[in-house]
Amino acid sequence: MASSTKRACDACHRRKVSEVSTGLVDTDTNGSGLACTYDAAPRKKGPKGSRAKIISELRLSEGQKKADHPRQESMHNHGSLTSSPSSPTLLGLLTDELIDGCVHFYFTNMYQTMPILHDEQLWRLIAEMHNSVEAYCLLCSFCALLLIQPGIELEAGGATNTLDGFSSNNTSLGRTLLEGALRRRKEYDYIENPSVNAVITSFFVFGCFSALDKHNTAWFHLREATTLAQTIGMQDERTYVGVDWAESARMRRLFWLLYVTERSAIHFMAFALSKAAYALQKHRPLTLHATIQLPSAGADSSGPITGFLYLLSLYRPFDDTFIGLWNKSKTDCSTLWLAHLQRQLTQALPAVLDCPETQAADLRTAQHWLRTIVWQLSITNEFLSSTSPDPSMTFTYPIEIAKDLVAVTGQFSQRSMEVHGVGLIEKLFDIACTLIDVMSCVPLESQSFGVGSQDYLNHLVRLIRLLRGGESRYLELVITKIRDTLPPHMAASITPPMLPIKAEPSPEMLYLPRRDSSEYQSSNTSSPYSTPPFMRYYPTSYQ
């Protein structure tokens, strides 16, 4: 119910109008609907001098007493959601239209690779969000994730709308919902009394911060989600005994989604969660292991989960052994083991994927990116050879990977790739950077790829430029790497866009390993990826 406020918010104060407040959204005689904030510092009022000093001391003393004897409140999982001036809600922003659009998008595009919420459960949470802090926080973080991601379109009222249809600033609205969820989450003790919904909320919060490029904060909340999952016992098969089938299936899928996310945040949401493979690219340890059975392949009321099972097939081989080798905490690596891992990745997905185009685009891109990751580990351990009978153990294998990736991405629509946000673009970027390194190091007289490799790189650069979010974040990085790494005549052929070309170096410098000098400055410092130092392992000539 609307009520008059004693102090006007920032917007009403500047407009000099009377205010009626409903949560965080104001309504006045002009019906502005502006967000209710109180960021502006009010002018000092009240007593001055010694009287003011006494009042301040009294207030400080009273505040200390409250801190020493905090008010006891109910802290169970489904706490009562109260509305008061000191704890406003965002229900005015979390509209039915926005929720409907997010729910529709989730089940249309995300459910097959993130089947952790079913339709009945979501509608139950929506019905409870006015009375349950937990339901409210989950829905806020759920909608915030979709609002923050680029390349997503929501459908509401039977019409397709970009997120701008819901807010003039999608990221701003997403941030507001995220901040509201984090603020209200402090009102109940989800750490001491964790639930499956609390794990999901932490997972969504991780995805939001990942999309906002706050990687340390994102990792914190991902680790929070895995810790809560372990506290519940989701890593123990005995936990699922006697549990309702629907709830058991949801918990099992959530566990395996966290398992995959630790190894590649790209699949966090198939969107943002994704922010580069955390354990692989951030050199951080794993907490979850393959200790329970895989989810069943049967469909539930919300649809099949074939895409999710494909995802598990891709990431299950990346166990503690691989992560230890990648983090250099282990050294017992062999050529046979890496070659076997490459074969596993090649055979992990069938020739024809039984899933929607959006999932297929993400899965195929992930498959070729993981092949690139394994190749990077191979060259780091000096296992590659120009004469190896196994193509995956040769220096030019990334060219074959790029060729396969170009072939499959040419079959997908731009929207099917764009819907995955920057997570998919980061994979394309990493594959392109690896291809650039190979092109710069293999002498022309020994190259069998010829002009083909330049065509593949052109295709990847075009994709990065065309996909929403790619041009603003990664295009300049890949252009810089092309300009600083490839010989001028090669860089000149990579379009679009046209690249500024440096002066032609002497012929003997064209195909030698790139040196750590100011003349050939590395773009790794501006890149989110730490590609292995290829140049120190490449031979300067082939026997």
Coordinates of C-alpha atoms in Angstrom, one line a residue:
M1 CA 0.0 0.0 0.0
A2 CA 1.4 3.4 -0.9
S3 CA 2.4 5.7 1.9
S4 CA 3.8 9.2 2.2
T5 CA 7.4 9.4 3.1
K6 CA 9.1 11.9 5.4
R7 CA 12.0 12.5 3.2
A8 CA 11.8 12.9 -0.6
C9 CA 14.0 10.6 -2.7
D10 CA 16.7 12.0 -4.9
A11 CA 14.5 12.2 -8.0
C12 CA 11.6 13.9 -6.3
H13 CA 13.9 16.2 -4.4
R14 CA 15.4 17.4 -7.6
R15 CA 12.0 17.8 -9.3
K16 CA 10.6 19.5 -6.2
V17 CA 7.4 17.3 -6.2
S18 CA 5.6 15.6 -3.4
E19 CA 6.2 11.9 -3.1
V20 CA 4.2 8.7 -2.5
S21 CA 6.5 5.7 -2.1
T22 CA 5.8 2.0 -3.0
G23 CA 9.0 0.1 -2.2
L24 CA 11.8 1.3 -4.4
V25 CA 9.6 2.9 -7.1
D26 CA 8.0 6.4 -6.6
T27 CA 4.6 7.5 -7.9
D28 CA 3.8 11.2 -7.9
T29 CA 1.1 13.3 -9.6
N30 CA 2.9 12.9 -12.9
G31 CA 3.3 9.1 -12.6
S32 CA 7.1 9.2 -13.2
G33 CA 7.8 5.7 -11.9
L34 CA 11.5 6.6 -11.2
A35 CA 13.7 4.5 -9.0
C36 CA 13.7 5.6 -5.4
T37 CA 17.2 6.3 -4.2
Y38 CA 18.7 8.2 -1.3
D39 CA 22.3 8.7 -2.5
A40 CA 22.5 12.5 -2.2
A41 CA 23.9 13.6 1.1
P42 CA 21.3 15.7 3.0
R43 CA 22.2 19.1 4.4
K44 CA 22.9 19.2 8.0
K45 CA 20.0 20.1 10.2
G46 CA 19.3 20.2 14.0
P47 CA 21.3 21.5 16.8
K48 CA 24.8 22.8 16.4
G49 CA 27.9 23.0 18.6
S50 CA 28.1 21.2 22.0
R51 CA 24.4 20.0 21.8
A52 CA 25.2 18.3 18.5
K53 CA 28.2 16.6 20.0
I54 CA 26.2 15.2 22.9
I55 CA 23.5 13.9 20.5
S56 CA 26.2 12.2 18.4
E57 CA 27.7 10.5 21.5
L58 CA 24.3 9.3 22.6
R59 CA 23.5 7.9 19.2
L60 CA 26.9 6.1 19.0
S61 CA 26.3 4.6 22.4
E62 CA 22.8 3.4 21.4
G63 CA 24.1 1.9 18.2
Q64 CA 26.8 0.0 20.1
K65 CA 24.2 -1.5 22.4
K66 CA 22.2 -2.7 19.4
A67 CA 25.3 -4.3 18.0
D68 CA 26.1 -6.0 21.3
H69 CA 22.5 -7.3 21.6
P70 CA 21.1 -7.9 18.1
R71 CA 17.4 -8.4 17.6
Q72 CA 16.5 -12.1 17.4
E73 CA 14.6 -12.9 14.3
S74 CA 13.5 -16.1 12.5
M75 CA 16.3 -17.4 10.3
H76 CA 14.8 -20.4 8.7
N77 CA 15.0 -21.2 5.0
H78 CA 11.8 -19.5 4.0
G79 CA 11.8 -16.3 6.1
S80 CA 8.9 -13.9 5.9
L81 CA 9.4 -11.1 3.4
T82 CA 8.6 -7.9 5.1
S83 CA 8.3 -4.5 3.5
S84 CA 9.5 -1.4 5.5
P85 CA 11.3 1.8 4.7
S86 CA 14.5 0.2 6.1
S87 CA 14.2 -2.9 4.0
P88 CA 12.5 -1.9 0.7
T89 CA 11.8 -4.6 -2.0
L90 CA 12.2 -4.5 -5.7
L91 CA 8.7 -5.9 -6.4
G92 CA 7.9 -2.8 -8.4
L93 CA 10.8 -3.6 -10.8
L94 CA 10.2 -7.4 -10.8
T95 CA 7.1 -7.1 -13.0
D96 CA 4.9 -9.9 -14.3
E97 CA 5.9 -9.0 -17.8
L98 CA 9.6 -9.2 -17.0
I99 CA 9.3 -12.6 -15.1
D100 CA 7.2 -14.1 -17.9
G101 CA 9.7 -13.0 -20.5
C102 CA 12.6 -14.5 -18.5
V103 CA 10.7 -17.8 -17.8
H104 CA 9.8 -18.2 -21.5
F105 CA 13.4 -17.5 -22.6
Y106 CA 14.8 -20.0 -20.1
F107 CA 12.6 -22.9 -21.2
T108 CA 13.0 -22.1 -24.9
N109 CA 16.8 -21.6 -25.0
M110 CA 18.4 -22.6 -21.7
Y111 CA 16.6 -25.5 -20.2
Q112 CA 18.3 -28.3 -22.2
T113 CA 21.7 -27.3 -21.0
M114 CA 20.7 -26.0 -17.5
P115 CA 17.8 -28.1 -16.4
I116 CA 17.8 -27.1 -12.7
L117 CA 14.4 -25.4 -12.6
H118 CA 11.2 -27.0 -13.8
D119 CA 8.0 -25.2 -14.8
E120 CA 5.9 -26.1 -11.7
Q121 CA 8.7 -25.1 -9.4
L122 CA 9.2 -21.7 -11.1
W123 CA 5.5 -20.8 -10.9
R124 CA 5.4 -21.9 -7.3
L125 CA 8.4 -19.6 -6.5
I126 CA 6.6 -16.7 -8.3
A127 CA 3.5 -17.3 -6.1
E128 CA 5.7 -17.3 -3.0
M129 CA 8.0 -14.3 -3.7
H130 CA 5.9 -11.8 -1.8
N131 CA 6.2 -14.0 1.4
S132 CA 9.5 -15.8 1.0
V133 CA 12.9 -14.1 1.1
E134 CA 14.4 -17.2 -0.5
A135 CA 12.0 -17.3 -3.4
Y136 CA 12.3 -13.6 -3.9
C137 CA 16.2 -13.7 -4.0
L138 CA 16.2 -16.6 -6.5
L139 CA 13.8 -14.8 -8.9
C140 CA 15.7 -11.6 -8.6
S141 CA 19.0 -13.2 -9.4
F142 CA 17.4 -15.3 -12.2
C143 CA 16.0 -12.2 -14.0
A144 CA 19.2 -10.2 -13.3
L145 CA 21.3 -12.8 -15.1
L146 CA 19.2 -12.6 -18.2
L147 CA 19.1 -8.8 -18.1
I148 CA 22.9 -8.5 -17.8
Q149 CA 23.7 -10.8 -20.7
P150 CA 24.1 -9.3 -24.2
G151 CA 22.5 -11.0 -27.1
I152 CA 19.3 -12.2 -25.3
E153 CA 15.8 -11.4 -26.4
L154 CA 12.8 -12.0 -24.2
E155 CA 9.2 -12.7 -25.3
A156 CA 6.3 -11.3 -23.3
G157 CA 2.7 -11.0 -24.2
G158 CA 3.2 -13.0 -27.4
A159 CA 5.6 -10.5 -28.9
T160 CA 9.3 -10.6 -29.2
N161 CA 11.1 -7.7 -27.4
T162 CA 14.7 -6.9 -26.8
L163 CA 15.5 -6.3 -23.2
D164 CA 15.3 -2.6 -24.0
G165 CA 11.5 -3.1 -24.0
F166 CA 11.6 -3.7 -20.3
S167 CA 14.2 -1.1 -19.3
S168 CA 16.0 1.7 -21.0
N169 CA 19.2 0.3 -19.5
N170 CA 19.3 -3.5 -19.2
T171 CA 22.5 -3.7 -17.3
S172 CA 21.4 -1.1 -14.9
L173 CA 18.1 -2.9 -14.2
G174 CA 20.0 -6.2 -13.9
R175 CA 22.4 -4.6 -11.4
T176 CA 19.6 -3.2 -9.4
L177 CA 17.9 -6.6 -9.1
L178 CA 21.2 -8.3 -8.3
E179 CA 22.0 -5.8 -5.5
G180 CA 18.5 -6.2 -4.2
A181 CA 18.8 -10.0 -4.1
L182 CA 22.1 -9.7 -2.2
R183 CA 20.8 -7.2 0.2
R184 CA 17.6 -9.2 1.1
R185 CA 19.6 -12.4 1.3
K186 CA 21.2 -11.2 4.4
E187 CA 17.8 -11.4 6.2
Y188 CA 17.9 -15.2 6.5
D189 CA 20.7 -17.6 7.4
Y190 CA 21.1 -19.6 4.1
I191 CA 24.6 -20.6 5.1
E192 CA 23.7 -22.4 8.4
N193 CA 20.5 -23.7 6.9
P194 CA 21.2 -24.3 3.2
S195 CA 18.7 -25.5 0.7
V196 CA 18.7 -26.4 -3.0
N197 CA 17.2 -23.0 -3.9
A198 CA 20.1 -21.3 -2.0
V199 CA 22.6 -23.2 -4.2
I200 CA 20.8 -22.1 -7.3
T201 CA 20.7 -18.5 -6.2
S202 CA 24.5 -18.5 -5.5
F203 CA 24.9 -20.0 -9.0
F204 CA 22.9 -17.2 -10.6
V205 CA 24.8 -14.6 -8.7
F206 CA 28.0 -16.1 -10.0
G207 CA 26.7 -15.8 -13.5
C208 CA 25.8 -12.1 -13.0
F209 CA 29.2 -11.1 -11.7
S210 CA 30.9 -13.2 -14.4
A211 CA 29.0 -11.3 -17.1
L212 CA 30.0 -8.0 -15.4
D213 CA 33.7 -9.0 -15.6
K214 CA 34.0 -9.2 -11.9
H215 CA 35.9 -12.5 -12.0
N216 CA 37.1 -12.6 -8.4
T217 CA 33.6 -11.9 -7.0
A218 CA 32.1 -14.4 -9.5
W219 CA 34.6 -17.1 -8.3
F220 CA 33.6 -16.4 -4.7
H221 CA 29.9 -17.0 -5.4
L222 CA 30.7 -20.1 -7.5
R223 CA 32.7 -21.5 -4.6
E224 CA 29.8 -20.5 -2.3
A225 CA 27.4 -22.5 -4.5
T226 CA 29.7 -25.6 -4.5
T227 CA 30.2 -25.4 -0.7
L228 CA 26.5 -25.1 -0.1
A229 CA 26.0 -28.1 -2.4
Q230 CA 28.5 -30.1 -0.4
T231 CA 26.9 -29.0 2.9
I232 CA 23.6 -30.5 1.7
G233 CA 25.4 -33.7 0.7
M234 CA 24.8 -33.5 -3.1
Q235 CA 28.2 -35.2 -3.7
D236 CA 27.0 -38.3 -1.8
E237 CA 24.8 -40.9 -3.6
R238 CA 23.2 -41.7 -0.2
T239 CA 21.6 -38.3 -0.1
Y240 CA 19.3 -39.1 -3.0
V241 CA 17.9 -42.3 -1.5
G242 CA 14.3 -41.9 -0.5
V243 CA 14.0 -38.4 -2.0
D244 CA 11.1 -37.5 -4.3
W245 CA 12.0 -38.3 -7.9
A246 CA 11.5 -34.8 -9.2
E247 CA 13.6 -33.3 -6.4
S248 CA 16.2 -35.9 -6.7
A249 CA 16.6 -35.3 -10.4
R250 CA 16.8 -31.6 -9.9
M251 CA 19.6 -32.0 -7.2
R252 CA 21.5 -34.4 -9.4
R253 CA 21.4 -32.1 -12.4
L254 CA 22.4 -29.2 -10.3
F255 CA 25.5 -31.1 -8.9
W256 CA 26.6 -32.0 -12.4
L257 CA 26.1 -28.4 -13.7
L258 CA 28.3 -27.1 -10.9
Y259 CA 30.8 -29.9 -11.8
V260 CA 30.9 -28.6 -15.4
T261 CA 30.9 -25.0 -14.4
E262 CA 34.0 -25.4 -12.3
R263 CA 35.7 -26.7 -15.4
S264 CA 34.2 -24.2 -17.8
A265 CA 32.2 -21.2 -16.7
I266 CA 31.2 -20.8 -20.3
H267 CA 28.4 -23.3 -19.7
F268 CA 27.4 -21.6 -16.6
M269 CA 24.5 -20.5 -18.4
A270 CA 25.5 -21.2 -21.6
F271 CA 25.7 -17.5 -21.4
A272 CA 27.6 -15.9 -18.8
L273 CA 28.3 -18.3 -16.4
S274 CA 30.5 -19.0 -18.7
K275 CA 33.2 -16.5 -18.3
A276 CA 36.1 -18.6 -19.5
A277 CA 36.7 -22.0 -18.0
Y278 CA 37.5 -21.1 -14.4
A279 CA 39.5 -24.1 -13.3
L280 CA 41.2 -24.2 -16.7
Q281 CA 41.9 -20.6 -17.5
K282 CA 42.1 -19.1 -14.0
H283 CA 44.3 -21.9 -12.6
R284 CA 42.1 -22.5 -9.6
P285 CA 41.4 -25.8 -7.9
L286 CA 38.4 -28.0 -8.1
T287 CA 36.0 -28.9 -5.3
L288 CA 33.5 -31.3 -7.0
H289 CA 34.4 -34.7 -8.4
A290 CA 32.5 -37.4 -10.2
T291 CA 31.2 -39.1 -7.1
I292 CA 27.5 -39.7 -8.0
Q293 CA 25.7 -41.2 -10.9
L294 CA 24.9 -39.2 -14.0
P295 CA 21.3 -37.8 -14.5
S296 CA 18.9 -40.1 -16.3
A297 CA 18.1 -39.3 -19.9
G298 CA 14.4 -39.3 -19.5
A299 CA 12.5 -36.1 -20.1
D300 CA 10.4 -34.4 -17.4
S301 CA 7.4 -32.1 -17.6
S302 CA 9.7 -29.3 -18.8
G303 CA 11.2 -31.1 -21.7
P304 CA 14.2 -33.4 -22.6
I305 CA 17.7 -32.8 -21.3
T306 CA 19.7 -34.2 -24.2
G307 CA 21.8 -31.1 -24.5
F308 CA 22.8 -31.3 -20.9
L309 CA 23.9 -34.9 -21.2
Y310 CA 26.0 -33.9 -24.3
L311 CA 27.6 -31.2 -22.1
L312 CA 28.6 -33.8 -19.5
S313 CA 30.1 -36.0 -22.1
L314 CA 32.4 -33.1 -23.1
Y315 CA 33.6 -32.2 -19.7
R316 CA 33.8 -35.4 -17.7
P317 CA 37.3 -36.3 -19.0
F318 CA 38.6 -33.1 -17.4
D319 CA 39.4 -34.6 -14.0
D320 CA 41.8 -33.9 -11.3
T321 CA 44.7 -35.3 -13.4
F322 CA 44.1 -32.8 -16.2
I323 CA 43.6 -29.9 -13.9
G324 CA 46.7 -30.8 -11.9
L325 CA 48.7 -30.9 -15.1
W326 CA 47.2 -27.6 -16.3
N327 CA 48.0 -26.0 -12.9
K328 CA 51.5 -27.6 -13.0
S329 CA 50.9 -29.3 -9.6
K330 CA 51.4 -32.6 -11.4
T331 CA 54.0 -33.6 -13.9
D332 CA 53.2 -37.3 -14.8
C333 CA 51.9 -36.5 -18.3
S334 CA 52.4 -38.6 -21.4
T335 CA 51.9 -38.3 -25.2
L336 CA 49.6 -41.4 -25.2
W337 CA 47.4 -39.9 -22.5
L338 CA 47.0 -36.6 -24.3
A339 CA 46.3 -38.3 -27.6
H340 CA 43.6 -40.4 -25.9
L341 CA 42.0 -37.3 -24.4
Q342 CA 41.9 -35.7 -27.9
R343 CA 40.2 -38.8 -29.3
Q344 CA 37.7 -38.7 -26.4
L345 CA 36.8 -35.1 -27.3
T346 CA 36.5 -35.9 -31.0
Q347 CA 34.1 -38.7 -30.3
A348 CA 32.2 -37.1 -27.4
L349 CA 29.4 -35.8 -29.6
P350 CA 27.5 -37.6 -32.3
A351 CA 27.6 -36.4 -35.9
V352 CA 24.0 -35.2 -35.6
L353 CA 23.0 -33.5 -32.3
D354 CA 19.5 -34.2 -31.0
C355 CA 18.9 -30.8 -29.5
P356 CA 17.9 -27.3 -30.6
E357 CA 20.1 -25.2 -32.8
T358 CA 21.1 -22.8 -29.9
Q359 CA 22.4 -25.8 -27.8
A360 CA 24.1 -27.3 -30.8
A361 CA 26.0 -24.0 -31.5
D362 CA 27.3 -23.9 -28.0
L363 CA 28.2 -27.6 -27.8
R364 CA 30.1 -27.6 -31.0
T365 CA 32.1 -24.4 -30.1
A366 CA 32.9 -25.9 -26.7
Q367 CA 34.1 -29.1 -28.3
H368 CA 36.6 -27.4 -30.5
W369 CA 37.7 -25.1 -27.8
L370 CA 38.4 -28.0 -25.5
R371 CA 40.5 -29.6 -28.3
T372 CA 42.5 -26.4 -28.4
I373 CA 43.0 -26.5 -24.6
V374 CA 44.4 -30.0 -24.7
W375 CA 46.7 -29.1 -27.6
Q376 CA 48.0 -26.2 -25.5
L377 CA 48.8 -28.6 -22.7
S378 CA 50.6 -30.8 -25.2
I379 CA 52.9 -28.1 -26.5
T380 CA 53.6 -26.9 -22.9
N381 CA 54.9 -30.3 -22.1
E382 CA 56.9 -30.4 -25.3
F383 CA 55.1 -33.5 -26.7
L384 CA 54.5 -32.2 -30.2
S385 CA 56.4 -33.2 -33.3
S386 CA 56.2 -32.2 -37.0
T387 CA 56.5 -35.9 -37.9
S388 CA 54.0 -37.4 -35.5
P389 CA 51.6 -39.9 -37.1
D390 CA 48.8 -38.6 -34.8
P391 CA 47.6 -35.2 -36.2
S392 CA 46.6 -34.1 -32.7
M393 CA 50.3 -34.2 -31.6
T394 CA 51.6 -32.0 -34.4
F395 CA 52.3 -28.3 -34.4
T396 CA 49.6 -27.5 -37.0
Y397 CA 46.7 -29.3 -35.3
P398 CA 45.0 -25.9 -34.3
I399 CA 44.5 -25.3 -38.1
E400 CA 42.5 -28.5 -38.3
I401 CA 40.5 -27.4 -35.3
A402 CA 39.8 -24.0 -36.9
K403 CA 38.8 -25.7 -40.1
D404 CA 36.3 -28.0 -38.3
L405 CA 35.0 -25.0 -36.3
V406 CA 34.5 -22.9 -39.4
A407 CA 32.6 -25.7 -41.0
V408 CA 30.1 -26.1 -38.2
T409 CA 29.6 -22.4 -37.3
G410 CA 28.7 -21.8 -41.0
Q411 CA 25.6 -24.0 -40.4
F412 CA 24.3 -21.9 -37.4
S413 CA 22.4 -18.7 -37.5
Q414 CA 23.8 -15.6 -35.9
R415 CA 21.1 -15.6 -33.2
S416 CA 21.7 -19.2 -32.2
M417 CA 25.3 -18.2 -31.4
E418 CA 24.6 -14.8 -30.0
V419 CA 22.2 -16.1 -27.4
H420 CA 25.1 -17.5 -25.4
G421 CA 26.6 -14.1 -24.8
V422 CA 30.3 -13.5 -24.3
G423 CA 31.0 -17.0 -23.2
L424 CA 30.9 -18.4 -26.7
I425 CA 32.8 -15.3 -28.1
E426 CA 35.6 -16.0 -25.6
K427 CA 36.0 -19.5 -27.0
L428 CA 36.2 -18.2 -30.5
F429 CA 38.7 -15.6 -29.3
D430 CA 40.9 -18.2 -27.7
I431 CA 40.8 -20.5 -30.7
A432 CA 41.7 -17.5 -33.0
C433 CA 44.6 -16.5 -30.8
T434 CA 46.0 -20.0 -30.9
L435 CA 45.6 -20.1 -34.7
I436 CA 47.5 -16.8 -34.9
D437 CA 50.4 -18.2 -32.9
V438 CA 50.6 -21.3 -35.1
M439 CA 50.5 -19.2 -38.3
S440 CA 53.3 -17.0 -37.1
C441 CA 55.6 -19.8 -36.2
V442 CA 55.3 -22.5 -38.9
P443 CA 57.6 -21.5 -41.8
L444 CA 55.8 -21.0 -45.1
E445 CA 57.9 -23.6 -46.9
S446 CA 56.7 -26.2 -44.3
Q447 CA 53.1 -25.1 -44.2
S448 CA 50.5 -27.4 -45.8
F449 CA 47.6 -25.1 -44.9
G450 CA 48.5 -22.3 -47.3
V451 CA 45.9 -19.6 -47.7
G452 CA 43.3 -21.8 -45.9
S453 CA 44.5 -20.8 -42.5
Q454 CA 44.0 -17.2 -43.3
D455 CA 40.5 -17.9 -44.5
Y456 CA 39.7 -19.6 -41.2
L457 CA 41.1 -16.7 -39.2
N458 CA 39.1 -14.3 -41.4
H459 CA 36.0 -16.2 -40.5
L460 CA 36.7 -16.2 -36.8
V461 CA 37.4 -12.5 -36.8
R462 CA 34.1 -11.8 -38.6
L463 CA 32.2 -13.9 -36.1
I464 CA 33.8 -12.0 -33.2
R465 CA 32.9 -8.7 -34.9
L466 CA 29.3 -9.7 -35.7
L467 CA 28.2 -11.4 -32.5
R468 CA 26.7 -9.0 -30.0
G469 CA 29.3 -8.1 -27.4
G470 CA 32.2 -9.3 -29.4
E471 CA 33.2 -6.1 -31.2
S472 CA 33.2 -4.0 -28.0
R473 CA 35.2 -6.5 -25.9
Y474 CA 37.4 -8.7 -28.1
L475 CA 37.7 -7.4 -31.6
E476 CA 40.4 -4.9 -30.8
L477 CA 42.3 -7.6 -28.8
V478 CA 42.4 -10.0 -31.7
I479 CA 43.3 -7.3 -34.1
T480 CA 46.2 -6.2 -31.9
K481 CA 47.4 -9.8 -31.7
I482 CA 47.2 -10.2 -35.5
R483 CA 49.1 -7.0 -36.0
D484 CA 51.8 -7.8 -33.4
T485 CA 52.2 -11.5 -34.2
L486 CA 51.8 -12.1 -37.9
P487 CA 54.2 -11.0 -40.6
P488 CA 52.9 -7.8 -42.3
H489 CA 51.9 -9.5 -45.6
M490 CA 49.9 -12.0 -43.6
A491 CA 48.3 -9.4 -41.4
A492 CA 47.3 -7.4 -44.5
S493 CA 45.1 -10.3 -45.7
I494 CA 43.1 -10.6 -42.5
T495 CA 39.9 -8.7 -43.1
P496 CA 37.7 -7.2 -41.8
P497 CA 38.7 -4.7 -40.6
M498 CA 41.8 -3.4 -42.3
L499 CA 44.7 -3.6 -40.0
P500 CA 47.5 -1.1 -39.8
I501 CA 50.7 -2.8 -41.0
K502 CA 54.1 -2.3 -39.5
A503 CA 57.2 -1.8 -41.6
E504 CA 58.4 -4.9 -43.4
P505 CA 61.0 -6.7 -41.3
S506 CA 64.1 -8.3 -42.7
P507 CA 63.5 -11.7 -44.5
E508 CA 65.4 -13.7 -41.8
M509 CA 63.0 -12.4 -39.1
L510 CA 59.7 -13.4 -40.8
Y511 CA 59.4 -16.9 -39.5
L512 CA 61.5 -17.1 -36.4
P513 CA 59.9 -17.5 -33.0
R514 CA 58.4 -14.2 -31.8
R515 CA 60.7 -12.5 -29.3
D516 CA 59.9 -10.8 -26.0
S517 CA 60.8 -7.3 -27.3
S518 CA 59.1 -4.0 -27.7
E519 CA 59.1 -4.6 -31.5
Y520 CA 56.8 -7.6 -31.1
Q521 CA 54.7 -6.6 -28.1
S522 CA 52.4 -9.3 -26.8
S523 CA 48.7 -8.7 -26.5
N524 CA 48.4 -11.2 -23.6
T525 CA 48.6 -8.4 -21.1
S526 CA 45.3 -7.1 -22.4
S527 CA 43.8 -10.5 -23.0
P528 CA 41.8 -12.5 -20.4
Y529 CA 43.5 -15.7 -21.6
S530 CA 47.0 -16.8 -20.7
T531 CA 47.9 -18.9 -23.7
P532 CA 50.9 -21.1 -23.2
P533 CA 54.2 -19.5 -24.4
F534 CA 54.1 -21.3 -27.8
M535 CA 57.2 -19.6 -29.2
R536 CA 59.7 -21.2 -26.9
Y537 CA 58.7 -24.7 -28.0
Y538 CA 58.5 -24.2 -31.8
P539 CA 61.5 -25.3 -33.8
T540 CA 63.0 -22.7 -36.0
S541 CA 63.3 -25.2 -38.8
Y542 CA 61.8 -28.6 -39.7
Q543 CA 63.9 -31.6 -40.4

